[in-house]
Amino acid sequence: MAVAAMTHVTVSGLVEELDDVVHACIINKEFHPENTIGVMDKFKGFFPFDQDNPYTEPLRRLSVICAKAGVEPDYRGFEDLGFDVVAVEAYLASLEEDLDSRARRRDELERLKAEDLQVLNQLSHLSGMNANLVDLFQLKHARFRFGRMPKEIYNHLSAHFENRTDVYFYLTGDGGDYIYGMYVMPTSMEEKIDALFLSLHFERIYISGRVHGTPEEAADMMKEEIAAAEVEAESLLLEIEGIREEQRDKLLSCYSYLRYMNDSFDIRRYAGHTEKNFYIMGWVPDSEMDGFVAGLKGFPSVSYVYDDPEGVDDFTPPTKIVNRGPFKLFEPFTVMYGLPSYGEWDPTPVVALVYTLLFGVMFGDVGQGLLLAAAGALMWRVKGMWMGRVLVCTGFASVVFGFLYGSFFGDEEFLAHLLGYRPFHVLASGANTNRMLFSVVFAGVGIINAAMVINIVGGFRHKNYEKALFSVSGIAGMVLYWGILLKVLPLMGFSHGLLGPAFTLGSIVLPVVLIFFRHPLGKLMARSPDWKPASLSDFILENLFEMVEACLSYVSNSISFLRVGAFAISHAAMMMVVYMLAGGAWLKGGNPLVIVLGNLFVAGLEGLLVGIQTLRLMYYELFSRFYTGGGKPFSPMVIDYRARETERIG
């Protein structure tokens, strides 16, 4: 349950053996590569690898083919299949042509179907005609136009059309606000008549030259073509699905081969070389060093050098946090705040314990706790959400404190009646309410002091005496914190016996002075020559404001834990309102619908708010005392075969 210790390793060997070394010891191993060029480019004759990756384009192409075939990226064994990039590209070209030819034909059928549907729509407005459409297309001395015009205009001018000898208008259909029809005119009058109908808002509809026979006959032909196109398209889809199922394993084997080779080759961007040898640097967890060294021994020409992190100036060691059991579930909370710096203590166990404890105190209810745990289990099992497992833990913490409060779905009499014990009801009396509020504040004081102890131990561990002795959360800060608390306690009815001038001098004045001068004092203890402030006025002004803020934060941080008790009280109050609206509790004839809906509402709303507030207490009242974060994540070159390559490259 800590940050894993790291060893810095430099590996060198013959250039022609680089790929074999990468495959055996680096790719998919616990090796975090660093930029070797940035360290060794000052040496003459040392160069970066500048070859283009020969696997990137085939891999991109294969990912596109997988998308066309509907095959999700996944791993399939390829080690024993004897693949090489030329054979894979030939296979991909053949497979892509098979898929593309069928896809092109399906696209053609879809276009043909769309055209036929459009023609059918046109023909639906010619249902009143018995003429052969081909004959109309072939007229030599006359022209016809088919379309629609507003019904209002047609009704106003229909008599006018009947009296004209240079045009004949034939009505073919009625479409609401429009009428459909066609007009026939002599070829010599084409331009004049078209201009006339354009002024009458006639909208021309072009009839496809593919139609034959009467409109009814042409419509039947279009319907037959559409049916045939649908049958053929379905057949092509089945063929594509057949190819996908038949070729899936081989396709994924090729994909896995290309992913492996592409990512292995990509290691070159971290490495460098001379005329004969390659060099690559990186970090290996101490627990993996024996296996790493054993792998290198398989290459007689390869040599390696390893160093402790303290002896490496060019790189910051990466952070790999190692937690087991329920502690691991809470790692995302730590990472959200910031990954621990290398050598910094991993606070995840504290997060797990304190977060679960505070959640239970704030939301103690046996029934609703079980409900939250069940919801969390579903979130994890169905959606794979890490928060689901956290919710299971906090749900059971709610159950434990629910027994203490005697709350079962907000009913504070059910458990007492069933189990025969006397629970602690926070709203039973003013004394109980005050006892709850005082208890959570004292618990908060204990948590804040624990954070200070962690800060002090960490400061001494890293020989940071300013942090351990003189910081706001160091020894001086802890003394000042207790001095302020003991000054405040008399206001709450506690003894005045220890609060004389000597106490004030030793527990408040002296710590304030030490914290005020913490920077120069820390540098003096570290024997730093530049311990004097650059500007005395700036130093005084800056530290004066920081001291005021620190003193206020001691009190405000402690009082912040009142919200823990406030949420416990609000839960009891909200459920009291629910049962008032229901007309009684479970055993007293309350409305079941109101009780169920009220419990669901309170569990959802309060569960969300308590989760957020608990996290806030962790970050602002606990982490701010000892934790800096800012670590660099440990990122070994491990291939995720399920990742979409097109997204990864883009």
PDB file of N, CA and C in Angstrom, residues 150-234:
ATOM      1  N   PRO A 150     -50.555  26.005 -57.525  1.00  0.00           N
ATOM      2  CA  PRO A 150     -51.495  26.239 -56.429  1.00  0.00           C
ATOM      3  C   PRO A 150     -52.946  26.085 -56.896  1.00  0.00           C
ATOM      4  N   LYS A 151     -53.738  25.422 -56.082  1.00  0.00           N
ATOM      5  CA  LYS A 151     -55.137  25.159 -56.447  1.00  0.00           C
ATOM      6  C   LYS A 151     -55.919  26.451 -56.631  1.00  0.00           C
ATOM      7  N   GLU A 152     -55.609  27.470 -55.839  1.00  0.00           N
ATOM      8  CA  GLU A 152     -56.338  28.729 -55.933  1.00  0.00           C
ATOM      9  C   GLU A 152     -56.158  29.372 -57.303  1.00  0.00           C
ATOM     10  N   ILE A 153     -54.930  29.333 -57.815  1.00  0.00           N
ATOM     11  CA  ILE A 153     -54.670  29.913 -59.144  1.00  0.00           C
ATOM     12  C   ILE A 153     -55.367  29.101 -60.225  1.00  0.00           C
ATOM     13  N   TYR A 154     -55.296  27.766 -60.087  1.00  0.00           N
ATOM     14  CA  TYR A 154     -55.936  26.923 -61.108  1.00  0.00           C
ATOM     15  C   TYR A 154     -57.444  27.166 -61.147  1.00  0.00           C
ATOM     16  N   ASN A 155     -58.097  27.222 -59.998  1.00  0.00           N
ATOM     17  CA  ASN A 155     -59.552  27.438 -59.975  1.00  0.00           C
ATOM     18  C   ASN A 155     -59.919  28.777 -60.598  1.00  0.00           C
ATOM     19  N   HIS A 156     -59.064  29.774 -60.439  1.00  0.00           N
ATOM     20  CA  HIS A 156     -59.350  31.100 -60.974  1.00  0.00           C
ATOM     21  C   HIS A 156     -59.173  31.159 -62.487  1.00  0.00           C
ATOM     22  N   LEU A 157     -58.250  30.322 -63.050  1.00  0.00           N
ATOM     23  CA  LEU A 157     -57.912  30.419 -64.475  1.00  0.00           C
ATOM     24  C   LEU A 157     -58.307  29.192 -65.287  1.00  0.00           C
ATOM     25  N   SER A 158     -58.996  28.233 -64.676  1.00  0.00           N
ATOM     26  CA  SER A 158     -59.331  27.007 -65.412  1.00  0.00           C
ATOM     27  C   SER A 158     -60.163  27.292 -66.658  1.00  0.00           C
ATOM     28  N   ALA A 159     -61.092  28.239 -66.566  1.00  0.00           N
ATOM     29  CA  ALA A 159     -61.916  28.589 -67.745  1.00  0.00           C
ATOM     30  C   ALA A 159     -61.057  29.197 -68.837  1.00  0.00           C
ATOM     31  N   HIS A 160     -60.050  29.952 -68.399  1.00  0.00           N
ATOM     32  CA  HIS A 160     -59.144  30.564 -69.378  1.00  0.00           C
ATOM     33  C   HIS A 160     -58.398  29.503 -70.178  1.00  0.00           C
ATOM     34  N   PHE A 161     -57.966  28.418 -69.519  1.00  0.00           N
ATOM     35  CA  PHE A 161     -57.261  27.348 -70.218  1.00  0.00           C
ATOM     36  C   PHE A 161     -58.171  26.678 -71.257  1.00  0.00           C
ATOM     37  N   GLU A 162     -59.452  26.547 -70.932  1.00  0.00           N
ATOM     38  CA  GLU A 162     -60.370  25.865 -71.845  1.00  0.00           C
ATOM     39  C   GLU A 162     -60.582  26.656 -73.127  1.00  0.00           C
ATOM     40  N   ASN A 163     -60.429  27.968 -73.070  1.00  0.00           N
ATOM     41  CA  ASN A 163     -60.683  28.815 -74.235  1.00  0.00           C
ATOM     42  C   ASN A 163     -59.453  29.022 -75.099  1.00  0.00           C
ATOM     43  N   ARG A 164     -58.304  28.559 -74.635  1.00  0.00           N
ATOM     44  CA  ARG A 164     -57.074  28.740 -75.421  1.00  0.00           C
ATOM     45  C   ARG A 164     -56.896  27.589 -76.388  1.00  0.00           C
ATOM     46  N   THR A 165     -56.352  27.912 -77.602  1.00  0.00           N
ATOM     47  CA  THR A 165     -56.113  26.890 -78.639  1.00  0.00           C
ATOM     48  C   THR A 165     -54.636  26.543 -78.761  1.00  0.00           C
ATOM     49  N   ASP A 166     -53.764  27.340 -78.077  1.00  0.00           N
ATOM     50  CA  ASP A 166     -52.320  27.083 -78.191  1.00  0.00           C
ATOM     51  C   ASP A 166     -51.781  26.227 -77.052  1.00  0.00           C
ATOM     52  N   VAL A 167     -52.619  25.831 -76.114  1.00  0.00           N
ATOM     53  CA  VAL A 167     -52.179  24.981 -75.017  1.00  0.00           C
ATOM     54  C   VAL A 167     -53.362  24.183 -74.502  1.00  0.00           C
ATOM     55  N   TYR A 168     -53.057  22.970 -74.076  1.00  0.00           N
ATOM     56  CA  TYR A 168     -54.104  22.124 -73.496  1.00  0.00           C
ATOM     57  C   TYR A 168     -53.613  21.672 -72.124  1.00  0.00           C
ATOM     58  N   PHE A 169     -54.382  21.949 -71.072  1.00  0.00           N
ATOM     59  CA  PHE A 169     -54.021  21.559 -69.709  1.00  0.00           C
ATOM     60  C   PHE A 169     -54.878  20.376 -69.289  1.00  0.00           C
ATOM     61  N   TYR A 170     -54.184  19.313 -68.819  1.00  0.00           N
ATOM     62  CA  TYR A 170     -54.882  18.081 -68.434  1.00  0.00           C
ATOM     63  C   TYR A 170     -54.670  17.861 -66.939  1.00  0.00           C
ATOM     64  N   LEU A 171     -55.740  17.857 -66.173  1.00  0.00           N
ATOM     65  CA  LEU A 171     -55.682  17.660 -64.723  1.00  0.00           C
ATOM     66  C   LEU A 171     -55.507  16.173 -64.404  1.00  0.00           C
ATOM     67  N   THR A 172     -54.481  15.842 -63.578  1.00  0.00           N
ATOM     68  CA  THR A 172     -54.218  14.427 -63.268  1.00  0.00           C
ATOM     69  C   THR A 172     -54.409  14.086 -61.790  1.00  0.00           C
ATOM     70  N   GLY A 173     -54.422  15.060 -60.896  1.00  0.00           N
ATOM     71  CA  GLY A 173     -54.578  14.722 -59.481  1.00  0.00           C
ATOM     72  C   GLY A 173     -54.744  15.939 -58.614  1.00  0.00           C
ATOM     73  N   ASP A 174     -55.222  15.700 -57.380  1.00  0.00           N
ATOM     74  CA  ASP A 174     -55.460  16.760 -56.401  1.00  0.00           C
ATOM     75  C   ASP A 174     -54.607  16.462 -55.171  1.00  0.00           C
ATOM     76  N   GLY A 175     -53.785  17.435 -54.756  1.00  0.00           N
ATOM     77  CA  GLY A 175     -52.909  17.220 -53.604  1.00  0.00           C
ATOM     78  C   GLY A 175     -53.041  18.285 -52.552  1.00  0.00           C
ATOM     79  N   GLY A 176     -54.233  18.497 -52.036  1.00  0.00           N
ATOM     80  CA  GLY A 176     -54.438  19.494 -50.982  1.00  0.00           C
ATOM     81  C   GLY A 176     -54.435  20.897 -51.541  1.00  0.00           C
ATOM     82  N   ASP A 177     -53.402  21.682 -51.206  1.00  0.00           N
ATOM     83  CA  ASP A 177     -53.314  23.069 -51.688  1.00  0.00           C
ATOM     84  C   ASP A 177     -52.839  23.146 -53.127  1.00  0.00           C
ATOM     85  N   TYR A 178     -52.448  22.006 -53.711  1.00  0.00           N
ATOM     86  CA  TYR A 178     -51.941  21.994 -55.080  1.00  0.00           C
ATOM     87  C   TYR A 178     -52.774  21.038 -55.925  1.00  0.00           C
ATOM     88  N   ILE A 179     -52.816  21.339 -57.234  1.00  0.00           N
ATOM     89  CA  ILE A 179     -53.354  20.377 -58.207  1.00  0.00           C
ATOM     90  C   ILE A 179     -52.192  19.927 -59.091  1.00  0.00           C
ATOM     91  N   TYR A 180     -52.262  18.686 -59.548  1.00  0.00           N
ATOM     92  CA  TYR A 180     -51.232  18.111 -60.408  1.00  0.00           C
ATOM     93  C   TYR A 180     -51.809  17.934 -61.805  1.00  0.00           C
ATOM     94  N   GLY A 181     -50.981  18.194 -62.787  1.00  0.00           N
ATOM     95  CA  GLY A 181     -51.441  18.036 -64.166  1.00  0.00           C
ATOM     96  C   GLY A 181     -50.326  18.271 -65.146  1.00  0.00           C
ATOM     97  N   MET A 182     -50.706  18.230 -66.442  1.00  0.00           N
ATOM     98  CA  MET A 182     -49.702  18.500 -67.465  1.00  0.00           C
ATOM     99  C   MET A 182     -50.332  19.351 -68.548  1.00  0.00           C
ATOM    100  N   TYR A 183     -49.471  20.138 -69.174  1.00  0.00           N
ATOM    101  CA  TYR A 183     -49.963  20.922 -70.314  1.00  0.00           C
ATOM    102  C   TYR A 183     -49.194  20.503 -71.560  1.00  0.00           C
ATOM    103  N   VAL A 184     -49.915  20.516 -72.709  1.00  0.00           N
ATOM    104  CA  VAL A 184     -49.356  20.155 -74.015  1.00  0.00           C
ATOM    105  C   VAL A 184     -49.423  21.392 -74.895  1.00  0.00           C
ATOM    106  N   MET A 185     -48.367  21.632 -75.647  1.00  0.00           N
ATOM    107  CA  MET A 185     -48.277  22.852 -76.464  1.00  0.00           C
ATOM    108  C   MET A 185     -47.528  22.542 -77.741  1.00  0.00           C
ATOM    109  N   PRO A 186     -47.727  23.338 -78.773  1.00  0.00           N
ATOM    110  CA  PRO A 186     -46.943  23.172 -80.008  1.00  0.00           C
ATOM    111  C   PRO A 186     -45.475  23.496 -79.738  1.00  0.00           C
ATOM    112  N   THR A 187     -44.633  22.850 -80.495  1.00  0.00           N
ATOM    113  CA  THR A 187     -43.199  23.085 -80.319  1.00  0.00           C
ATOM    114  C   THR A 187     -42.848  24.538 -80.572  1.00  0.00           C
ATOM    115  N   SER A 188     -43.536  25.162 -81.512  1.00  0.00           N
ATOM    116  CA  SER A 188     -43.235  26.548 -81.867  1.00  0.00           C
ATOM    117  C   SER A 188     -43.600  27.523 -80.748  1.00  0.00           C
ATOM    118  N   MET A 189     -44.515  27.127 -79.827  1.00  0.00           N
ATOM    119  CA  MET A 189     -44.962  28.007 -78.756  1.00  0.00           C
ATOM    120  C   MET A 189     -44.307  27.659 -77.409  1.00  0.00           C
ATOM    121  N   GLU A 190     -43.305  26.806 -77.434  1.00  0.00           N
ATOM    122  CA  GLU A 190     -42.736  26.264 -76.193  1.00  0.00           C
ATOM    123  C   GLU A 190     -42.252  27.353 -75.241  1.00  0.00           C
ATOM    124  N   GLU A 191     -41.487  28.298 -75.755  1.00  0.00           N
ATOM    125  CA  GLU A 191     -40.910  29.321 -74.885  1.00  0.00           C
ATOM    126  C   GLU A 191     -41.989  30.224 -74.295  1.00  0.00           C
ATOM    127  N   LYS A 192     -42.963  30.623 -75.113  1.00  0.00           N
ATOM    128  CA  LYS A 192     -44.013  31.525 -74.655  1.00  0.00           C
ATOM    129  C   LYS A 192     -44.908  30.856 -73.611  1.00  0.00           C
ATOM    130  N   ILE A 193     -45.306  29.572 -73.866  1.00  0.00           N
ATOM    131  CA  ILE A 193     -46.204  28.888 -72.937  1.00  0.00           C
ATOM    132  C   ILE A 193     -45.487  28.569 -71.625  1.00  0.00           C
ATOM    133  N   ASP A 194     -44.211  28.180 -71.688  1.00  0.00           N
ATOM    134  CA  ASP A 194     -43.453  27.924 -70.452  1.00  0.00           C
ATOM    135  C   ASP A 194     -43.377  29.171 -69.585  1.00  0.00           C
ATOM    136  N   ALA A 195     -43.182  30.343 -70.237  1.00  0.00           N
ATOM    137  CA  ALA A 195     -43.131  31.601 -69.487  1.00  0.00           C
ATOM    138  C   ALA A 195     -44.470  31.896 -68.830  1.00  0.00           C
ATOM    139  N   LEU A 196     -45.574  31.593 -69.545  1.00  0.00           N
ATOM    140  CA  LEU A 196     -46.900  31.814 -68.985  1.00  0.00           C
ATOM    141  C   LEU A 196     -47.119  30.976 -67.735  1.00  0.00           C
ATOM    142  N   PHE A 197     -46.816  29.687 -67.812  1.00  0.00           N
ATOM    143  CA  PHE A 197     -47.058  28.811 -66.662  1.00  0.00           C
ATOM    144  C   PHE A 197     -46.085  29.107 -65.512  1.00  0.00           C
ATOM    145  N   LEU A 198     -44.898  29.585 -65.836  1.00  0.00           N
ATOM    146  CA  LEU A 198     -43.972  29.994 -64.781  1.00  0.00           C
ATOM    147  C   LEU A 198     -44.549  31.162 -63.993  1.00  0.00           C
ATOM    148  N   SER A 199     -45.191  32.090 -64.682  1.00  0.00           N
ATOM    149  CA  SER A 199     -45.827  33.220 -64.002  1.00  0.00           C
ATOM    150  C   SER A 199     -47.011  32.787 -63.162  1.00  0.00           C
ATOM    151  N   LEU A 200     -47.565  31.601 -63.454  1.00  0.00           N
ATOM    152  CA  LEU A 200     -48.693  31.075 -62.681  1.00  0.00           C
ATOM    153  C   LEU A 200     -48.226  30.141 -61.556  1.00  0.00           C
ATOM    154  N   HIS A 201     -46.914  30.216 -61.256  1.00  0.00           N
ATOM    155  CA  HIS A 201     -46.315  29.413 -60.173  1.00  0.00           C
ATOM    156  C   HIS A 201     -46.451  27.915 -60.431  1.00  0.00           C
ATOM    157  N   PHE A 202     -46.345  27.542 -61.700  1.00  0.00           N
ATOM    158  CA  PHE A 202     -46.345  26.125 -62.052  1.00  0.00           C
ATOM    159  C   PHE A 202     -44.951  25.562 -61.751  1.00  0.00           C
ATOM    160  N   GLU A 203     -44.906  24.496 -60.945  1.00  0.00           N
ATOM    161  CA  GLU A 203     -43.638  23.855 -60.588  1.00  0.00           C
ATOM    162  C   GLU A 203     -43.502  22.572 -61.379  1.00  0.00           C
ATOM    163  N   ARG A 204     -42.508  22.547 -62.218  1.00  0.00           N
ATOM    164  CA  ARG A 204     -42.348  21.391 -63.107  1.00  0.00           C
ATOM    165  C   ARG A 204     -41.777  20.203 -62.343  1.00  0.00           C
ATOM    166  N   ILE A 205     -42.300  19.021 -62.612  1.00  0.00           N
ATOM    167  CA  ILE A 205     -41.790  17.764 -62.065  1.00  0.00           C
ATOM    168  C   ILE A 205     -41.308  16.917 -63.236  1.00  0.00           C
ATOM    169  N   TYR A 206     -40.026  16.572 -63.193  1.00  0.00           N
ATOM    170  CA  TYR A 206     -39.440  15.837 -64.315  1.00  0.00           C
ATOM    171  C   TYR A 206     -39.685  14.347 -64.143  1.00  0.00           C
ATOM    172  N   ILE A 207     -40.245  13.739 -65.161  1.00  0.00           N
ATOM    173  CA  ILE A 207     -40.532  12.313 -65.143  1.00  0.00           C
ATOM    174  C   ILE A 207     -39.347  11.566 -65.727  1.00  0.00           C
ATOM    175  N   SER A 208     -38.937  10.533 -65.035  1.00  0.00           N
ATOM    176  CA  SER A 208     -37.778   9.765 -65.474  1.00  0.00           C
ATOM    177  C   SER A 208     -38.027   9.146 -66.843  1.00  0.00           C
ATOM    178  N   GLY A 209     -36.994   9.167 -67.659  1.00  0.00           N
ATOM    179  CA  GLY A 209     -37.084   8.529 -68.972  1.00  0.00           C
ATOM    180  C   GLY A 209     -37.057   7.018 -68.907  1.00  0.00           C
ATOM    181  N   ARG A 210     -36.933   6.453 -67.694  1.00  0.00           N
ATOM    182  CA  ARG A 210     -36.897   5.001 -67.536  1.00  0.00           C
ATOM    183  C   ARG A 210     -38.285   4.371 -67.555  1.00  0.00           C
ATOM    184  N   VAL A 211     -39.339   5.187 -67.441  1.00  0.00           N
ATOM    185  CA  VAL A 211     -40.680   4.615 -67.358  1.00  0.00           C
ATOM    186  C   VAL A 211     -41.194   4.241 -68.743  1.00  0.00           C
ATOM    187  N   HIS A 212     -42.025   3.208 -68.794  1.00  0.00           N
ATOM    188  CA  HIS A 212     -42.615   2.718 -70.045  1.00  0.00           C
ATOM    189  C   HIS A 212     -44.070   2.364 -69.788  1.00  0.00           C
ATOM    190  N   GLY A 213     -44.873   2.489 -70.857  1.00  0.00           N
ATOM    191  CA  GLY A 213     -46.281   2.134 -70.756  1.00  0.00           C
ATOM    192  C   GLY A 213     -47.083   3.211 -70.068  1.00  0.00           C
ATOM    193  N   THR A 214     -48.266   2.841 -69.633  1.00  0.00           N
ATOM    194  CA  THR A 214     -49.117   3.772 -68.911  1.00  0.00           C
ATOM    195  C   THR A 214     -48.550   4.001 -67.514  1.00  0.00           C
ATOM    196  N   PRO A 215     -49.023   5.060 -66.817  1.00  0.00           N
ATOM    197  CA  PRO A 215     -48.520   5.290 -65.454  1.00  0.00           C
ATOM    198  C   PRO A 215     -48.692   4.082 -64.547  1.00  0.00           C
ATOM    199  N   GLU A 216     -49.835   3.363 -64.653  1.00  0.00           N
ATOM    200  CA  GLU A 216     -50.050   2.188 -63.817  1.00  0.00           C
ATOM    201  C   GLU A 216     -49.044   1.097 -64.135  1.00  0.00           C
ATOM    202  N   GLU A 217     -48.797   0.871 -65.438  1.00  0.00           N
ATOM    203  CA  GLU A 217     -47.823  -0.150 -65.839  1.00  0.00           C
ATOM    204  C   GLU A 217     -46.412   0.232 -65.376  1.00  0.00           C
ATOM    205  N   ALA A 218     -46.079   1.517 -65.535  1.00  0.00           N
ATOM    206  CA  ALA A 218     -44.751   1.968 -65.102  1.00  0.00           C
ATOM    207  C   ALA A 218     -44.586   1.823 -63.594  1.00  0.00           C
ATOM    208  N   ALA A 219     -45.647   2.121 -62.839  1.00  0.00           N
ATOM    209  CA  ALA A 219     -45.573   1.989 -61.382  1.00  0.00           C
ATOM    210  C   ALA A 219     -45.347   0.547 -60.977  1.00  0.00           C
ATOM    211  N   ASP A 220     -46.026  -0.383 -61.649  1.00  0.00           N
ATOM    212  CA  ASP A 220     -45.810  -1.801 -61.336  1.00  0.00           C
ATOM    213  C   ASP A 220     -44.364  -2.205 -61.600  1.00  0.00           C
ATOM    214  N   MET A 221     -43.806  -1.683 -62.700  1.00  0.00           N
ATOM    215  CA  MET A 221     -42.414  -2.006 -63.027  1.00  0.00           C
ATOM    216  C   MET A 221     -41.457  -1.476 -61.950  1.00  0.00           C
ATOM    217  N   MET A 222     -41.707  -0.248 -61.466  1.00  0.00           N
ATOM    218  CA  MET A 222     -40.857   0.332 -60.427  1.00  0.00           C
ATOM    219  C   MET A 222     -40.928  -0.493 -59.142  1.00  0.00           C
ATOM    220  N   LYS A 223     -42.129  -0.932 -58.787  1.00  0.00           N
ATOM    221  CA  LYS A 223     -42.295  -1.733 -57.577  1.00  0.00           C
ATOM    222  C   LYS A 223     -41.540  -3.054 -57.681  1.00  0.00           C
ATOM    223  N   GLU A 224     -41.551  -3.651 -58.871  1.00  0.00           N
ATOM    224  CA  GLU A 224     -40.805  -4.902 -59.074  1.00  0.00           C
ATOM    225  C   GLU A 224     -39.308  -4.662 -58.937  1.00  0.00           C
ATOM    226  N   GLU A 225     -38.823  -3.545 -59.491  1.00  0.00           N
ATOM    227  CA  GLU A 225     -37.394  -3.230 -59.386  1.00  0.00           C
ATOM    228  C   GLU A 225     -37.000  -3.006 -57.919  1.00  0.00           C
ATOM    229  N   ILE A 226     -37.850  -2.302 -57.176  1.00  0.00           N
ATOM    230  CA  ILE A 226     -37.558  -2.043 -55.762  1.00  0.00           C
ATOM    231  C   ILE A 226     -37.490  -3.351 -54.985  1.00  0.00           C
ATOM    232  N   ALA A 227     -38.448  -4.248 -55.222  1.00  0.00           N
ATOM    233  CA  ALA A 227     -38.455  -5.534 -54.519  1.00  0.00           C
ATOM    234  C   ALA A 227     -37.214  -6.348 -54.852  1.00  0.00           C
ATOM    235  N   ALA A 228     -36.825  -6.352 -56.150  1.00  0.00           N
ATOM    236  CA  ALA A 228     -35.635  -7.101 -56.559  1.00  0.00           C
ATOM    237  C   ALA A 228     -34.377  -6.504 -55.933  1.00  0.00           C
ATOM    238  N   ALA A 229     -34.313  -5.159 -55.864  1.00  0.00           N
ATOM    239  CA  ALA A 229     -33.147  -4.505 -55.258  1.00  0.00           C
ATOM    240  C   ALA A 229     -33.046  -4.837 -53.777  1.00  0.00           C
ATOM    241  N   GLU A 230     -34.171  -4.883 -53.090  1.00  0.00           N
ATOM    242  CA  GLU A 230     -34.156  -5.204 -51.661  1.00  0.00           C
ATOM    243  C   GLU A 230     -33.696  -6.633 -51.421  1.00  0.00           C
ATOM    244  N   VAL A 231     -34.139  -7.558 -52.287  1.00  0.00           N
ATOM    245  CA  VAL A 231     -33.718  -8.955 -52.148  1.00  0.00           C
ATOM    246  C   VAL A 231     -32.218  -9.083 -52.372  1.00  0.00           C
ATOM    247  N   GLU A 232     -31.717  -8.431 -53.422  1.00  0.00           N
ATOM    248  CA  GLU A 232     -30.282  -8.527 -53.723  1.00  0.00           C
ATOM    249  C   GLU A 232     -29.449  -7.863 -52.628  1.00  0.00           C
ATOM    250  N   ALA A 233     -29.927  -6.703 -52.109  1.00  0.00           N
ATOM    251  CA  ALA A 233     -29.195  -6.016 -51.038  1.00  0.00           C
ATOM    252  C   ALA A 233     -29.130  -6.880 -49.785  1.00  0.00           C
ATOM    253  N   GLU A 234     -30.215  -7.555 -49.465  1.00  0.00           N
ATOM    254  CA  GLU A 234     -30.217  -8.445 -48.306  1.00  0.00           C
ATOM    255  C   GLU A 234     -29.256  -9.603 -48.509  1.00  0.00           C
TER     256      GLU A 234
END
